PDB file of C-alpha atoms in Angstrom:
ATOM      1  CA  MET A   1    -141.697 -90.597  62.363  1.00 44.00           C
ATOM      2  CA  SER A   2    -142.229 -90.408  66.126  1.00 54.00           C
ATOM      3  CA  GLU A   3    -141.048 -93.311  68.237  1.00 68.00           C
ATOM      4  CA  LYS A   4    -143.612 -95.576  69.884  1.00 74.00           C
ATOM      5  CA  VAL A   5    -142.491 -98.248  72.326  1.00 78.00           C
ATOM      6  CA  PRO A   6    -145.468-100.056  73.956  1.00 77.00           C
ATOM      7  CA  HIS A   7    -143.295-102.137  76.282  1.00 80.00           C
ATOM      8  CA  LYS A   8    -141.693 -98.976  77.714  1.00 82.00           C
ATOM      9  CA  ASN A   9    -144.684 -98.652  80.063  1.00 83.00           C
ATOM     10  CA  LYS A  10    -143.990-102.121  81.429  1.00 83.00           C
ATOM     11  CA  TYR A  11    -140.417-101.102  82.232  1.00 88.00           C
ATOM     12  CA  ALA A  12    -141.655 -97.965  84.043  1.00 89.00           C
ATOM     13  CA  LEU A  13    -142.704 -99.903  87.178  1.00 90.00           C
ATOM     14  CA  ALA A  14    -139.394-101.779  87.270  1.00 90.00           C
ATOM     15  CA  ASN A  15    -137.511 -98.485  86.906  1.00 90.00           C
ATOM     16  CA  ARG A  16    -139.457 -96.849  89.751  1.00 92.00           C
ATOM     17  CA  LEU A  17    -138.769 -99.817  92.011  1.00 93.00           C
ATOM     18  CA  ALA A  18    -135.079 -99.740  91.033  1.00 90.00           C
ATOM     19  CA  LYS A  19    -134.896 -96.074  92.078  1.00 91.00           C
ATOM     20  CA  THR A  20    -136.569 -96.900  95.397  1.00 94.00           C
ATOM     21  CA  LEU A  21    -134.051 -99.699  95.974  1.00 91.00           C
ATOM     22  CA  ASN A  22    -131.210 -97.263  95.321  1.00 88.00           C
ATOM     23  CA  TYR A  23    -132.656 -94.835  97.861  1.00 91.00           C
ATOM     24  CA  ILE A  24    -132.893 -97.628 100.454  1.00 90.00           C
ATOM     25  CA  LEU A  25    -129.311 -98.610  99.708  1.00 86.00           C
ATOM     26  CA  ILE A  26    -128.104 -95.025 100.095  1.00 86.00           C
ATOM     27  CA  LEU A  27    -130.097 -94.536 103.316  1.00 89.00           C
ATOM     28  CA  SER A  28    -128.746 -97.805 104.750  1.00 85.00           C
ATOM     29  CA  THR A  29    -125.199 -96.759 103.892  1.00 84.00           C
ATOM     30  CA  ILE A  30    -125.649 -93.337 105.512  1.00 86.00           C
ATOM     31  CA  ILE A  31    -127.036 -94.934 108.693  1.00 85.00           C
ATOM     32  CA  SER A  32    -124.133 -97.396 108.747  1.00 84.00           C
ATOM     33  CA  VAL A  33    -121.580 -94.603 108.397  1.00 83.00           C
ATOM     34  CA  LEU A  34    -123.309 -92.636 111.173  1.00 84.00           C
ATOM     35  CA  ILE A  35    -123.188 -95.693 113.453  1.00 82.00           C
ATOM     36  CA  LEU A  36    -119.488 -96.129 112.766  1.00 81.00           C
ATOM     37  CA  ALA A  37    -118.786 -92.424 113.330  1.00 83.00           C
ATOM     38  CA  TYR A  38    -120.835 -92.385 116.547  1.00 80.00           C
ATOM     39  CA  ASN A  39    -118.950 -95.332 118.014  1.00 78.00           C
ATOM     40  CA  LEU A  40    -115.577 -93.953 116.996  1.00 76.00           C
ATOM     41  CA  PHE A  41    -116.015 -90.390 118.251  1.00 76.00           C
ATOM     42  CA  ALA A  42    -118.654 -90.480 121.013  1.00 75.00           C
ATOM     43  CA  ALA A  43    -117.233 -90.324 124.546  1.00 72.00           C
ATOM     44  CA  ASN A  44    -119.573 -93.007 125.874  1.00 79.00           C
ATOM     45  CA  PRO A  45    -121.242 -94.882 122.994  1.00 71.00           C
ATOM     46  CA  SER A  46    -124.657 -96.262 123.874  1.00 74.00           C
ATOM     47  CA  ASN A  47    -125.313 -99.932 123.254  1.00 74.00           C
ATOM     48  CA  GLN A  48    -129.005 -99.112 123.033  1.00 78.00           C
ATOM     49  CA  PHE A  49    -128.308 -96.750 120.125  1.00 78.00           C
ATOM     50  CA  ASN A  50    -126.388 -99.476 118.306  1.00 74.00           C
ATOM     51  CA  GLU A  51    -129.146-101.982 118.931  1.00 78.00           C
ATOM     52  CA  TRP A  52    -131.951 -99.741 117.672  1.00 84.00           C
ATOM     53  CA  SER A  53    -130.021 -98.484 114.661  1.00 82.00           C
ATOM     54  CA  GLY A  54    -129.180-102.101 113.817  1.00 81.00           C
ATOM     55  CA  LYS A  55    -132.887-102.953 113.914  1.00 84.00           C
ATOM     56  CA  VAL A  56    -133.625-100.030 111.563  1.00 87.00           C
ATOM     57  CA  LEU A  57    -131.021-101.349 109.155  1.00 85.00           C
ATOM     58  CA  ALA A  58    -132.490-104.844 109.429  1.00 86.00           C
ATOM     59  CA  PHE A  59    -135.962-103.476 108.638  1.00 89.00           C
ATOM     60  CA  LEU A  60    -134.591-101.653 105.587  1.00 89.00           C
ATOM     61  CA  ALA A  61    -132.922-104.891 104.480  1.00 87.00           C
ATOM     62  CA  ILE A  62    -136.282-106.722 104.642  1.00 89.00           C
ATOM     63  CA  VAL A  63    -137.999-103.947 102.663  1.00 92.00           C
ATOM     64  CA  TYR A  64    -135.153-104.021 100.134  1.00 90.00           C
ATOM     65  CA  PHE A  65    -135.435-107.787  99.701  1.00 89.00           C
ATOM     66  CA  CYS A  66    -139.236-107.672  99.204  1.00 92.00           C
ATOM     67  CA  LEU A  67    -139.139-104.770  96.735  1.00 93.00           C
ATOM     68  CA  ASP A  68    -136.329-106.469  94.838  1.00 91.00           C
ATOM     69  CA  LEU A  69    -138.548-109.524  94.319  1.00 92.00           C
ATOM     70  CA  ILE A  70    -141.383-107.311  93.014  1.00 94.00           C
ATOM     71  CA  LYS A  71    -138.951-105.467  90.736  1.00 93.00           C
ATOM     72  CA  SER A  72    -137.635-108.750  89.339  1.00 91.00           C
ATOM     73  CA  ASN A  73    -141.171-109.894  88.533  1.00 92.00           C
ATOM     74  CA  ALA A  74    -141.990-106.572  86.811  1.00 92.00           C
ATOM     75  CA  PHE A  75    -138.710-106.714  84.910  1.00 92.00           C
ATOM     76  CA  HIS A  76    -139.308-110.220  83.554  1.00 91.00           C
ATOM     77  CA  LYS A  77    -142.821-109.253  82.376  1.00 91.00           C
ATOM     78  CA  ALA A  78    -141.338-106.249  80.559  1.00 91.00           C
ATOM     79  CA  GLU A  79    -138.597-108.438  79.079  1.00 92.00           C
ATOM     80  CA  PHE A  80    -141.198-110.885  77.772  1.00 92.00           C
ATOM     81  CA  ALA A  81    -143.010-108.021  75.995  1.00 91.00           C
ATOM     82  CA  ARG A  82    -139.701-106.704  74.612  1.00 91.00           C
ATOM     83  CA  LYS A  83    -138.786-110.166  73.322  1.00 93.00           C
ATOM     84  CA  ASN A  84    -142.106-110.512  71.500  1.00 92.00           C
ATOM     85  CA  ASP A  85    -141.733-107.088  69.901  1.00 91.00           C
ATOM     86  CA  PHE A  86    -138.152-107.924  68.928  1.00 92.00           C
ATOM     87  CA  ILE A  87    -139.287-111.139  67.194  1.00 94.00           C
ATOM     88  CA  ASP A  88    -142.201-109.376  65.451  1.00 92.00           C
ATOM     89  CA  ASN A  89    -139.897-106.662  64.112  1.00 91.00           C
ATOM     90  CA  SER A  90    -137.395-109.232  62.883  1.00 93.00           C
ATOM     91  CA  MET A  91    -139.646-111.999  61.564  1.00 93.00           C
ATOM     92  CA  LYS A  92    -143.111-112.334  60.029  1.00 87.00           C
ATOM     93  CA  THR A  93    -144.880-112.930  63.347  1.00 92.00           C
ATOM     94  CA  ASN A  94    -147.582-111.252  65.411  1.00 91.00           C
ATOM     95  CA  LEU A  95    -146.686-112.122  68.993  1.00 90.00           C
ATOM     96  CA  SER A  96    -147.357-108.651  70.424  1.00 85.00           C
ATOM     97  CA  GLU A  97    -150.739-106.964  70.750  1.00 82.00           C
ATOM     98  CA  GLU A  98    -149.082-103.699  69.742  1.00 83.00           C
ATOM     99  CA  ASN A  99    -145.704-103.260  68.094  1.00 83.00           C
ATOM    100  CA  SER A 100    -143.117-100.531  68.464  1.00 83.00           C
ATOM    101  CA  VAL A 101    -142.528 -97.897  65.799  1.00 81.00           C
ATOM    102  CA  GLY A 102    -139.154 -96.243  65.215  1.00 78.00           C
ATOM    103  CA  TYR A 103    -137.517 -98.245  68.027  1.00 81.00           C
ATOM    104  CA  PHE A 104    -135.386-100.532  65.865  1.00 81.00           C
ATOM    105  CA  THR A 105    -133.094 -98.967  63.277  1.00 84.00           C
ATOM    106  CA  ASN A 106    -132.844-101.768  60.741  1.00 87.00           C
ATOM    107  CA  ASP A 107    -136.133-101.302  58.887  1.00 85.00           C
ATOM    108  CA  GLU A 108    -134.347-101.188  55.533  1.00 87.00           C
ATOM    109  CA  LEU A 109    -133.744-104.942  55.887  1.00 89.00           C
ATOM    110  CA  ASP A 110    -136.368-107.475  54.842  1.00 91.00           C
ATOM    111  CA  LYS A 111    -137.891-109.479  57.659  1.00 93.00           C
ATOM    112  CA  GLY A 112    -136.107-112.762  58.186  1.00 94.00           C
ATOM    113  CA  ILE A 113    -133.119-114.342  59.893  1.00 94.00           C
ATOM    114  CA  THR A 114    -130.706-111.677  58.660  1.00 93.00           C
ATOM    115  CA  LYS A 115    -132.808-108.905  60.184  1.00 94.00           C
ATOM    116  CA  LEU A 116    -133.124-110.940  63.394  1.00 95.00           C
ATOM    117  CA  GLY A 117    -129.339-111.048  63.512  1.00 95.00           C
ATOM    118  CA  ALA A 118    -128.992-107.339  62.761  1.00 95.00           C
ATOM    119  CA  ASN A 119    -131.445-106.394  65.517  1.00 95.00           C
ATOM    120  CA  CYS A 120    -129.727-108.658  68.044  1.00 96.00           C
ATOM    121  CA  PHE A 121    -126.314-107.404  66.876  1.00 97.00           C
ATOM    122  CA  GLU A 122    -127.492-103.864  67.668  1.00 95.00           C
ATOM    123  CA  ASN A 123    -129.037-104.894  70.994  1.00 95.00           C
ATOM    124  CA  SER A 124    -125.852-106.625  72.130  1.00 97.00           C
ATOM    125  CA  PHE A 125    -123.797-103.550  71.212  1.00 97.00           C
ATOM    126  CA  PHE A 126    -126.007-101.264  73.299  1.00 96.00           C
ATOM    127  CA  THR A 127    -126.219-103.727  76.195  1.00 97.00           C
ATOM    128  CA  LYS A 128    -122.483-104.354  76.513  1.00 97.00           C
ATOM    129  CA  SER A 129    -121.723-100.611  76.241  1.00 97.00           C
ATOM    130  CA  ILE A 130    -124.291 -99.502  78.823  1.00 97.00           C
ATOM    131  CA  ALA A 131    -123.454-102.372  81.204  1.00 96.00           C
ATOM    132  CA  GLN A 132    -119.770-101.425  81.029  1.00 95.00           C
ATOM    133  CA  LYS A 133    -120.640 -97.855  82.027  1.00 95.00           C
ATOM    134  CA  MET A 134    -122.893 -99.097  84.823  1.00 94.00           C
ATOM    135  CA  LEU A 135    -120.139-101.288  86.263  1.00 94.00           C
ATOM    136  CA  LYS A 136    -118.063 -98.268  87.300  1.00 88.00           C
ATOM    137  CA  LYS A 137    -120.886 -96.919  89.467  1.00 88.00           C
ATOM    138  CA  GLN A 138    -121.812-100.387  90.682  1.00 90.00           C
ATOM    139  CA  PHE A 139    -118.295-101.122  91.939  1.00 90.00           C
ATOM    140  CA  PHE A 140    -118.332 -97.815  93.853  1.00 88.00           C
ATOM    141  CA  TYR A 141    -121.629 -98.686  95.573  1.00 85.00           C
ATOM    142  CA  PHE A 142    -120.425-102.239  96.156  1.00 87.00           C
ATOM    143  CA  SER A 143    -117.269-101.101  97.961  1.00 88.00           C
ATOM    144  CA  ILE A 144    -119.023 -98.639 100.277  1.00 87.00           C
ATOM    145  CA  VAL A 145    -122.031-100.803 101.158  1.00 84.00           C
ATOM    146  CA  VAL A 146    -120.060-103.998 101.791  1.00 84.00           C
ATOM    147  CA  VAL A 147    -117.447-102.284 103.976  1.00 84.00           C
ATOM    148  CA  ALA A 148    -120.019-100.266 105.950  1.00 83.00           C
ATOM    149  CA  ILE A 149    -122.535-103.058 106.595  1.00 83.00           C
ATOM    150  CA  LEU A 150    -119.962-105.747 107.333  1.00 82.00           C
ATOM    151  CA  SER A 151    -118.280-103.409 109.834  1.00 83.00           C
ATOM    152  CA  ILE A 152    -121.596-103.106 111.684  1.00 79.00           C
ATOM    153  CA  VAL A 153    -122.103-106.887 111.652  1.00 78.00           C
ATOM    154  CA  ILE A 154    -118.578-107.772 112.770  1.00 78.00           C
ATOM    155  CA  PHE A 155    -117.639-105.079 115.272  1.00 76.00           C
ATOM    156  CA  PHE A 156    -120.893-104.152 117.034  1.00 73.00           C
ATOM    157  CA  GLU A 157    -123.199-106.116 119.280  1.00 70.00           C
ATOM    158  CA  ASN A 158    -126.582-106.967 117.808  1.00 68.00           C
ATOM    159  CA  PRO A 159    -128.958-109.929 118.099  1.00 69.00           C
ATOM    160  CA  ILE A 160    -128.069-112.756 115.742  1.00 73.00           C
ATOM    161  CA  VAL A 161    -131.328-112.273 113.811  1.00 66.00           C
ATOM    162  CA  VAL A 162    -130.432-108.636 113.144  1.00 71.00           C
ATOM    163  CA  LYS A 163    -126.934-109.632 112.017  1.00 73.00           C
ATOM    164  CA  VAL A 164    -128.356-112.178 109.566  1.00 73.00           C
ATOM    165  CA  LEU A 165    -130.829-109.647 108.159  1.00 72.00           C
ATOM    166  CA  LEU A 166    -128.094-107.031 107.820  1.00 76.00           C
ATOM    167  CA  LEU A 167    -126.158-109.422 105.606  1.00 79.00           C
ATOM    168  CA  ALA A 168    -129.017-109.278 103.051  1.00 78.00           C
ATOM    169  CA  LEU A 169    -127.841-105.910 101.741  1.00 80.00           C
ATOM    170  CA  PRO A 170    -124.186-106.776 101.038  1.00 84.00           C
ATOM    171  CA  TYR A 171    -125.314-110.144  99.657  1.00 84.00           C
ATOM    172  CA  SER A 172    -127.793-108.465  97.287  1.00 85.00           C
ATOM    173  CA  ILE A 173    -125.384-105.846  95.981  1.00 87.00           C
ATOM    174  CA  THR A 174    -122.611-108.442  95.610  1.00 89.00           C
ATOM    175  CA  LEU A 175    -124.931-110.659  93.584  1.00 90.00           C
ATOM    176  CA  ASP A 176    -126.125-107.723  91.450  1.00 90.00           C
ATOM    177  CA  THR A 177    -122.540-106.657  90.779  1.00 92.00           C
ATOM    178  CA  TYR A 178    -121.616-110.163  89.679  1.00 94.00           C
ATOM    179  CA  LYS A 179    -124.714-110.433  87.457  1.00 94.00           C
ATOM    180  CA  LEU A 180    -123.983-107.067  85.846  1.00 95.00           C
ATOM    181  CA  TYR A 181    -120.396-108.132  85.199  1.00 96.00           C
ATOM    182  CA  ARG A 182    -121.550-111.416  83.635  1.00 96.00           C
ATOM    183  CA  LEU A 183    -124.121-109.566  81.501  1.00 96.00           C
ATOM    184  CA  GLN A 184    -121.447-107.209  80.205  1.00 97.00           C
ATOM    185  CA  GLN A 185    -119.094-110.095  79.444  1.00 97.00           C
ATOM    186  CA  ASN A 186    -121.756-112.254  77.786  1.00 97.00           C
ATOM    187  CA  SER A 187    -123.228-109.445  75.677  1.00 97.00           C
ATOM    188  CA  ASP A 188    -119.716-108.461  74.590  1.00 97.00           C
ATOM    189  CA  SER A 189    -119.119-112.075  73.560  1.00 97.00           C
ATOM    190  CA  VAL A 190    -122.380-112.101  71.575  1.00 97.00           C
ATOM    191  CA  PHE A 191    -121.397-108.811  69.920  1.00 97.00           C
ATOM    192  CA  SER A 192    -117.986-110.209  68.936  1.00 97.00           C
ATOM    193  CA  ASN A 193    -119.626-113.364  67.570  1.00 96.00           C
ATOM    194  CA  PHE A 194    -121.947-111.291  65.384  1.00 96.00           C
ATOM    195  CA  LYS A 195    -118.962-109.455  63.924  1.00 95.00           C
ATOM    196  CA  ARG A 196    -117.463-112.804  62.924  1.00 94.00           C
ATOM    197  CA  ILE A 197    -120.786-114.156  61.653  1.00 94.00           C
ATOM    198  CA  PHE A 198    -121.494-111.210  59.388  1.00 93.00           C
ATOM    199  CA  SER A 199    -117.932-110.778  58.154  1.00 90.00           C
ATOM    200  CA  SER A 200    -116.593-114.263  57.508  1.00 81.00           C
ATOM    201  CA  THR A 201    -119.364-116.888  57.669  1.00 71.00           C
ATOM    202  CA  LYS A 202    -120.587-118.650  54.539  1.00 78.00           C
ATOM    203  CA  LYS A 203    -124.176-117.811  53.629  1.00 77.00           C
ATOM    204  CA  SER A 204    -125.196-121.450  53.995  1.00 78.00           C
ATOM    205  CA  LYS A 205    -124.219-121.476  57.681  1.00 87.00           C
ATOM    206  CA  MET A 206    -124.998-117.874  58.594  1.00 91.00           C
ATOM    207  CA  GLU A 207    -128.661-118.344  59.494  1.00 92.00           C
ATOM    208  CA  PHE A 208    -127.950-121.189  61.917  1.00 93.00           C
ATOM    209  CA  LEU A 209    -125.221-119.193  63.662  1.00 95.00           C
ATOM    210  CA  ILE A 210    -127.452-116.099  63.886  1.00 96.00           C
ATOM    211  CA  ILE A 211    -130.179-118.121  65.604  1.00 96.00           C
ATOM    212  CA  ASP A 212    -127.663-119.688  68.002  1.00 96.00           C
ATOM    213  CA  ASN A 213    -126.109-116.330  68.899  1.00 97.00           C
ATOM    214  CA  THR A 214    -129.519-114.691  69.346  1.00 97.00           C
ATOM    215  CA  ILE A 215    -130.501-117.449  71.776  1.00 97.00           C
ATOM    216  CA  ASN A 216    -127.235-116.862  73.645  1.00 97.00           C
ATOM    217  CA  TYR A 217    -128.056-113.161  73.968  1.00 97.00           C
ATOM    218  CA  GLU A 218    -131.585-113.757  75.242  1.00 96.00           C
ATOM    219  CA  LYS A 219    -130.236-116.383  77.654  1.00 95.00           C
ATOM    220  CA  ALA A 220    -127.697-113.848  78.995  1.00 95.00           C
ATOM    221  CA  LEU A 221    -130.454-111.291  79.586  1.00 94.00           C
ATOM    222  CA  SER A 222    -132.656-113.832  81.341  1.00 92.00           C
ATOM    223  CA  GLU A 223    -129.897-115.147  83.599  1.00 91.00           C
ATOM    224  CA  ALA A 224    -128.759-111.662  84.635  1.00 92.00           C
ATOM    225  CA  GLY A 225    -132.197-110.158  85.250  1.00 89.00           C
ATOM    226  CA  ILE A 226    -130.496-106.750  85.313  1.00 89.00           C
ATOM    227  CA  LEU A 227    -132.365-103.557  84.474  1.00 90.00           C
ATOM    228  CA  LEU A 228    -130.134-101.292  82.402  1.00 91.00           C
ATOM    229  CA  ASP A 229    -129.819 -97.739  83.748  1.00 90.00           C
ATOM    230  CA  SER A 230    -132.268 -95.546  81.807  1.00 86.00           C
ATOM    231  CA  LYS A 231    -130.295 -92.369  82.567  1.00 89.00           C
ATOM    232  CA  ILE A 232    -127.096 -93.852  81.183  1.00 92.00           C
ATOM    233  CA  PHE A 233    -129.020 -95.126  78.142  1.00 90.00           C
ATOM    234  CA  THR A 234    -130.460 -91.659  77.447  1.00 90.00           C
ATOM    235  CA  LYS A 235    -127.057 -90.024  77.875  1.00 93.00           C
ATOM    236  CA  MET A 236    -125.261 -92.518  75.621  1.00 94.00           C
ATOM    237  CA  ASN A 237    -128.029 -93.137  73.084  1.00 91.00           C
ATOM    238  CA  SER A 238    -127.001 -90.536  70.511  1.00 92.00           C
ATOM    239  CA  LYS A 239    -123.337 -91.602  70.438  1.00 95.00           C
ATOM    240  CA  LEU A 240    -124.119 -95.311  70.454  1.00 94.00           C
ATOM    241  CA  SER A 241    -126.642 -94.862  67.625  1.00 92.00           C
ATOM    242  CA  GLY A 242    -123.984 -93.135  65.530  1.00 93.00           C
ATOM    243  CA  ASP A 243    -121.457 -95.859  66.334  1.00 95.00           C
ATOM    244  CA  TRP A 244    -124.000 -98.540  65.438  1.00 94.00           C
ATOM    245  CA  ASP A 245    -124.589 -96.976  62.001  1.00 92.00           C
ATOM    246  CA  LYS A 246    -120.856 -97.309  61.310  1.00 94.00           C
ATOM    247  CA  ILE A 247    -120.790-100.913  62.551  1.00 95.00           C
ATOM    248  CA  LYS A 248    -123.850-101.822  60.457  1.00 93.00           C
ATOM    249  CA  SER A 249    -122.430-100.304  57.271  1.00 92.00           C
ATOM    250  CA  LYS A 250    -119.210-102.290  57.819  1.00 93.00           C
ATOM    251  CA  TYR A 251    -120.603-105.710  58.659  1.00 92.00           C
ATOM    252  CA  ILE A 252    -124.154-105.950  57.253  1.00 88.00           C
ATOM    253  CA  LYS A 253    -124.254-105.723  53.473  1.00 74.00           C
TER     254      LYS A 253
END
């Protein structure tokens, strides 16, 4: 059966904007490094060059901030569609106009609270694994961007407005790094809770704990507002799917 994921189209816009934001971040970092190199090695550094390059960086920071707002809006619309499809697949509901096919891997389970828990168990496993992989790259970007931009702000003359605008980039990447870290930690906590729920909880209490843990997972996604890296997902998907099959056979009877 071929996979059909209607909400994937809604994520496409958010993914394109995320790529554009990365390009702006890379370009801003390159310009910052060039400014630093110019002032360190040029015989007679020009203040005019520093001023104009600072204005270019400030303009890129404004563009970055605006596109980031648009991306966040697109992401939350996609997340709303994903949530509806997730509920429809798990429970006897019809929240979505069109549902996915072959996207979830727990179709052998009857619709109900147990399947809701299994689907969220799987989602939390994928999220915490992909977020952990993303953190390595994010910390690398964080280190370079923060050092480069703050060096421009602190050591070179620019109008105060330009300095304030320049701070938007390190602020944004610092916030994104923190949110990604919190998402990884929270999804890992949800994953660990599901292992306990499905392995040691009495049947009479299991449904209540599944609902509570599912709400915790959705709350973590909403608070973070982080778009998981599609390239990392594609690269890891096969291995994670195999690992999930082993986890499911161990915990979900």
